[in-house]
Coordinates of C-alpha atoms in Angstrom, one line a residue:
X1 CA 64.8 40.9 7.6
X2 CA 66.8 37.8 8.7
X3 CA 64.0 36.7 11.1
X4 CA 61.4 37.1 8.3
X5 CA 63.5 35.0 5.9
X6 CA 64.0 32.4 8.5
X7 CA 60.2 32.2 9.2
X8 CA 59.5 31.9 5.5
X9 CA 62.0 29.1 5.1
X10 CA 60.6 27.2 8.0
X11 CA 57.1 27.6 6.5
X12 CA 58.3 25.8 3.4
X13 CA 58.8 22.6 5.3
X14 CA 55.1 21.7 6.0
X15 CA 54.2 22.8 2.4
X16 CA 56.9 20.5 1.0
X17 CA 55.8 17.7 3.2
X18 CA 52.2 17.9 2.1
X19 CA 53.3 18.2 -1.6
X20 CA 55.5 15.1 -1.2
X21 CA 52.6 13.1 0.2
X22 CA 50.4 14.1 -2.7
X23 CA 52.9 13.5 -5.4
X24 CA 54.1 10.2 -3.9
X25 CA 50.5 8.8 -3.8
X26 CA 49.3 10.2 -7.2
X27 CA 52.2 8.9 -9.3
X28 CA 51.5 5.4 -8.0
X29 CA 47.8 5.8 -9.0
X30 CA 48.7 6.4 -12.7
X31 CA 47.3 3.6 -14.8
X32 CA 50.0 1.1 -15.8
X33 CA 52.5 -0.7 -13.6
X34 CA 56.3 -0.5 -13.7
X35 CA 56.6 -4.3 -13.0
X36 CA 54.5 -5.1 -16.1
X37 CA 56.6 -2.8 -18.2
X38 CA 59.8 -4.4 -17.0
X39 CA 58.5 -7.9 -17.6
X40 CA 57.3 -7.1 -21.1
X41 CA 60.5 -5.4 -22.1
X42 CA 62.7 -8.2 -20.8
X43 CA 60.5 -10.9 -22.4
X44 CA 60.1 -12.5 -19.0
X45 CA 57.1 -14.7 -18.2
X46 CA 54.5 -12.7 -16.3
X47 CA 53.9 -15.5 -13.7
X48 CA 53.1 -14.6 -10.2
X49 CA 56.4 -15.8 -8.8
X50 CA 58.5 -13.7 -11.2
X51 CA 56.2 -10.7 -10.5
X52 CA 56.5 -11.1 -6.7
X53 CA 60.3 -11.4 -6.9
X54 CA 60.5 -8.2 -8.9
X55 CA 58.2 -6.4 -6.6
X56 CA 60.4 -7.4 -3.6
X57 CA 63.6 -6.4 -5.4
X58 CA 62.2 -2.9 -6.2
X59 CA 60.7 -2.5 -2.7
X60 CA 57.2 -2.2 -4.1
X61 CA 55.8 -5.1 -2.2
X62 CA 55.2 -3.1 1.0
X63 CA 52.1 -0.9 1.6
X64 CA 52.2 2.6 0.2
X65 CA 52.4 4.2 3.6
X66 CA 55.4 2.1 4.5
X67 CA 57.1 2.9 1.2
X68 CA 56.6 6.6 1.9
X69 CA 58.0 6.2 5.4
X70 CA 61.2 4.7 4.0
X71 CA 61.5 7.3 1.3
X72 CA 60.9 10.3 3.6
X73 CA 63.3 8.9 6.1
X74 CA 66.1 8.6 3.6
X75 CA 65.4 12.1 2.4
X76 CA 65.3 13.6 6.0
X77 CA 68.3 11.8 7.5
X78 CA 70.5 11.2 4.4
X79 CA 69.4 13.7 1.8
X80 CA 68.7 10.8 -0.6
X81 CA 65.8 10.8 -3.1
X82 CA 66.2 7.1 -3.7
X83 CA 67.3 5.5 -7.0
X84 CA 65.8 5.0 -10.4
X85 CA 63.9 1.8 -10.8
X86 CA 65.2 1.3 -14.3
X87 CA 68.8 2.6 -14.4
X88 CA 69.6 2.2 -10.7
X89 CA 71.2 5.7 -10.7
X90 CA 70.7 8.1 -7.8
X91 CA 67.8 10.4 -8.4
X92 CA 69.8 13.4 -7.1
X93 CA 72.6 12.7 -9.6
X94 CA 70.1 12.5 -12.4
X95 CA 68.4 15.7 -11.4
X96 CA 71.8 17.5 -10.9
X97 CA 72.8 16.5 -14.5
X98 CA 69.5 17.8 -16.0
X99 CA 68.8 20.8 -13.8
X100 CA 71.4 23.2 -15.3
X101 CA 69.8 22.8 -18.8
X102 CA 66.3 23.7 -17.5
X103 CA 67.7 26.5 -15.3
X104 CA 69.6 28.1 -18.3
X105 CA 66.5 27.9 -20.5
X106 CA 64.2 29.3 -17.9
X107 CA 66.6 32.1 -17.0
X108 CA 67.2 33.1 -20.6
X109 CA 63.4 33.1 -21.2
X110 CA 62.7 35.2 -18.2
X111 CA 65.4 37.7 -19.2
X112 CA 64.0 38.0 -22.7
X113 CA 60.4 38.4 -21.3
X114 CA 61.4 41.2 -18.9
X115 CA 63.6 43.0 -21.4
X116 CA 60.7 43.1 -23.8
X117 CA 57.7 43.5 -21.5
X118 CA 58.8 46.2 -19.1
X119 CA 60.2 48.7 -21.6
X120 CA 57.4 48.2 -24.1
X121 CA 54.8 48.3 -21.4
X122 CA 56.1 51.6 -20.1
X123 CA 56.4 53.1 -23.6
X124 CA 52.8 51.9 -24.3
X125 CA 51.5 53.7 -21.2
X126 CA 53.5 56.9 -21.8
X127 CA 52.3 57.0 -25.5
X128 CA 48.8 55.9 -24.8
X129 CA 46.6 55.6 -27.9
X130 CA 49.5 56.4 -30.2
X131 CA 50.5 54.1 -33.1
X132 CA 53.2 52.5 -30.9
X133 CA 50.7 51.7 -28.2
X134 CA 48.4 50.0 -30.7
X135 CA 51.3 47.9 -32.1
X136 CA 52.4 46.9 -28.6
X137 CA 48.9 45.9 -27.6
X138 CA 48.3 44.0 -30.8
X139 CA 51.6 42.1 -30.3
X140 CA 50.7 41.1 -26.7
X141 CA 47.3 39.8 -27.9
X142 CA 49.0 37.9 -30.7
X143 CA 51.4 36.2 -28.2
X144 CA 48.6 35.4 -25.8
X145 CA 46.6 33.7 -28.6
X146 CA 49.6 31.6 -29.8
X147 CA 50.9 29.1 -27.2
X148 CA 54.6 28.6 -27.0
X149 CA 54.4 24.8 -27.9
X150 CA 52.6 25.7 -31.1
X151 CA 55.2 28.4 -32.0
X152 CA 58.0 25.9 -31.2
X153 CA 56.4 23.3 -33.4
X154 CA 56.0 25.7 -36.3
X155 CA 59.7 26.9 -35.9
X156 CA 60.9 23.3 -36.2
X157 CA 58.6 22.3 -39.1
X158 CA 58.3 25.1 -41.6
X159 CA 62.1 26.1 -41.8
X160 CA 62.9 22.5 -42.5
X161 CA 60.4 22.3 -45.3
X162 CA 61.2 25.7 -46.9
X163 CA 64.9 26.1 -46.3
X164 CA 66.1 22.7 -45.2
X165 CA 67.1 24.0 -41.8
X166 CA 66.3 22.4 -38.4
X167 CA 67.5 23.1 -34.9
X168 CA 70.6 21.2 -33.7
X169 CA 69.5 18.0 -31.9
X170 CA 72.9 17.3 -30.3
X171 CA 73.1 19.3 -27.1
X172 CA 76.3 21.2 -26.4
X173 CA 76.9 22.0 -22.7
X174 CA 77.6 25.6 -21.8
X175 CA 81.0 24.8 -20.2
X176 CA 82.2 23.1 -23.4
X177 CA 81.2 25.5 -26.1
X178 CA 79.3 28.7 -24.8
X179 CA 78.7 30.0 -28.3
X180 CA 77.2 26.8 -29.7
X181 CA 75.2 26.4 -26.5
X182 CA 73.7 29.8 -26.8
X183 CA 72.8 29.2 -30.5
X184 CA 70.8 26.1 -29.4
X185 CA 69.1 27.8 -26.4
X186 CA 68.2 31.2 -27.8
X187 CA 65.4 30.0 -30.1
X188 CA 63.4 28.1 -27.4
X189 CA 64.2 30.8 -24.9
X190 CA 63.0 33.5 -27.2
X191 CA 59.8 31.6 -27.9
X192 CA 59.0 31.0 -24.2
X193 CA 60.1 34.5 -23.3
X194 CA 57.9 36.3 -25.8
X195 CA 55.0 34.2 -24.7
X196 CA 55.6 35.2 -21.1
X197 CA 56.1 38.8 -22.0
X198 CA 52.5 39.3 -23.3
X199 CA 50.7 39.3 -20.0
X200 CA 53.5 41.1 -18.2
X201 CA 53.5 43.8 -20.9
X202 CA 49.8 44.4 -20.4
X203 CA 50.1 44.5 -16.7
X204 CA 53.0 46.9 -16.9
X205 CA 51.0 49.2 -19.2
X206 CA 47.9 49.1 -16.9
X207 CA 49.8 49.8 -13.7
X208 CA 51.8 52.6 -15.3
X209 CA 48.6 54.3 -16.6
X210 CA 47.2 54.1 -13.1
X211 CA 50.4 55.6 -11.5
X212 CA 50.7 58.3 -14.1
X213 CA 47.3 59.7 -13.1
X214 CA 48.2 60.0 -9.5
X215 CA 48.3 63.4 -7.8
X216 CA 52.0 63.2 -6.9
X217 CA 52.9 62.7 -10.6
X218 CA 50.9 65.8 -11.5
X219 CA 52.6 67.7 -8.6
X220 CA 56.1 66.6 -9.9
X221 CA 55.2 67.9 -13.4
X222 CA 53.9 71.1 -12.0
X223 CA 57.2 71.7 -10.3
X224 CA 59.0 71.4 -13.6
X225 CA 60.6 68.0 -13.0
X226 CA 61.8 66.3 -16.2
X227 CA 59.6 63.6 -17.5
X228 CA 62.4 61.1 -17.5
X229 CA 63.0 61.7 -13.8
X230 CA 59.3 61.4 -13.1
X231 CA 59.2 58.0 -14.8
X232 CA 62.4 56.6 -13.2
X233 CA 62.1 58.0 -9.7
X234 CA 58.3 57.8 -9.1
X235 CA 56.2 56.1 -11.8
X236 CA 58.1 53.0 -12.6
X237 CA 59.1 52.0 -9.1
X238 CA 55.5 52.4 -7.8
X239 CA 54.0 50.6 -10.8
X240 CA 56.3 47.6 -10.8
X241 CA 55.2 46.0 -7.5
X242 CA 52.1 44.3 -9.1
X243 CA 54.2 43.4 -12.1
X244 CA 56.8 41.7 -9.8
X245 CA 53.9 39.7 -8.2
X246 CA 52.8 38.6 -11.6
X247 CA 56.3 37.5 -12.5
X248 CA 56.4 35.3 -9.4
X249 CA 53.0 33.8 -10.3
X250 CA 54.3 33.0 -13.8
X251 CA 57.0 30.7 -12.4
X252 CA 54.9 27.5 -12.8
X253 CA 54.0 28.5 -16.3
X254 CA 57.7 29.1 -17.0
X255 CA 58.6 25.6 -15.7
X256 CA 55.8 24.0 -17.6
X257 CA 56.8 25.8 -20.8
X258 CA 60.4 24.5 -20.5
X259 CA 59.1 20.9 -20.1
X260 CA 57.3 21.2 -23.5
X261 CA 60.0 23.1 -25.3
X262 CA 62.7 20.7 -24.1
X263 CA 60.8 17.9 -25.8
X264 CA 60.4 19.8 -29.0
X265 CA 64.0 21.0 -29.3
X266 CA 65.5 17.8 -27.8
X267 CA 67.1 19.5 -24.8
X268 CA 68.3 17.1 -22.1
X269 CA 66.7 19.0 -19.2
X270 CA 64.2 18.2 -16.4
X271 CA 61.3 18.1 -18.9
X272 CA 62.8 15.2 -20.9
X273 CA 63.7 13.5 -17.6
X274 CA 60.2 13.8 -16.3
X275 CA 58.5 12.7 -19.5
X276 CA 60.7 9.6 -19.7
X277 CA 60.1 8.8 -16.0
X278 CA 56.3 9.1 -16.4
X279 CA 56.3 6.8 -19.5
X280 CA 58.4 4.3 -17.6
X281 CA 56.5 4.7 -14.4
X282 CA 59.8 5.4 -12.6
X283 CA 58.2 6.5 -9.4
X284 CA 61.3 7.8 -7.5
X285 CA 62.4 10.0 -10.4
X286 CA 58.9 11.5 -10.9
X287 CA 58.6 12.2 -7.2
X288 CA 62.1 13.7 -7.0
X289 CA 61.6 16.0 -10.0
X290 CA 58.2 17.3 -8.7
X291 CA 59.7 17.9 -5.3
X292 CA 62.7 19.9 -6.7
X293 CA 60.4 21.8 -9.0
X294 CA 58.0 22.6 -6.1
X295 CA 60.9 23.8 -4.0
X296 CA 62.2 26.0 -6.8
X297 CA 58.7 27.6 -7.2
X298 CA 58.5 28.3 -3.5
X299 CA 62.0 29.8 -3.3
X300 CA 61.3 32.0 -6.4
X301 CA 58.2 33.3 -4.8
X302 CA 60.2 34.1 -1.6
X303 CA 62.7 36.1 -3.7
X304 CA 59.8 37.9 -5.3
X305 CA 58.5 38.9 -1.8
X306 CA 61.9 40.1 -0.8
X307 CA 62.3 42.1 -3.9
X308 CA 59.4 44.3 -2.8
X309 CA 61.7 46.0 -0.3
X310 CA 64.2 46.9 -3.0
X311 CA 61.5 48.4 -5.2
X312 CA 59.5 50.3 -2.5
X313 CA 61.3 51.5 0.7
X314 CA 57.9 51.7 2.5
X315 CA 57.7 47.9 2.4
X316 CA 61.1 47.7 4.2
X317 CA 59.9 50.0 6.9
X318 CA 56.8 48.0 7.5

């Protein structure tokens, strides 16, 4: 197992390298120039001399391949993701400040999604074509049809019109006031979690129906084993492997959902940082955020692969 984990971690390096090249190049191809934005905001004359001086100060006067070489060298030998072109702050420190907010929101959303999707999916399969099954399937279709950003917008607009209530816009860190922090995070986490639970619920139901029709399930019932034991010992564990794979595939959707909901609910996470950096053409921040997000997606998929062995002992033996 240790050798397998080591091989997978080493395989992440070329993937991250290729991703860094693509992101580094693409963010610089976005229409608009950071130098023009700086000159316009500072009311400086956009003459060629001023522009050349600013390009040299920011290190943008060099060819793109040379800029990338300097950046990747700093990252490889010093663990430095460069500095913001606007604030001058370290990109690592900016990400470290925002990452806990995004991580908390994503974790809460995933916990809500799994706590809803798996029990309801199992119940829907066991009670196939019953009233509860139809309600669960209708709910999943409803959540698939309504994107999380639309629900978030409706939650912020209509309560303020009808009852004069709107979500708190001043973020409270978890370490300062856990109760207030949870009050702020639970609504966007529930919206994102319920949206993610729809497809997971349908996959759980489908796989459970397939497993419950297997011969070993019928044999267990013929031997008089309790239905609850059949579900917990045989059906659920065998039916969850494709569901776990789906959960890993939903990670980019989860991260994308947090970006949008952070903007709607004014949460100072990675999403707000990324949007501000894109608007300001802050190339080091955009590149650093995408690199950290890409690394997070790869590590989560590695954890998903390792979880197969916990669910199915046959995977560990192979």
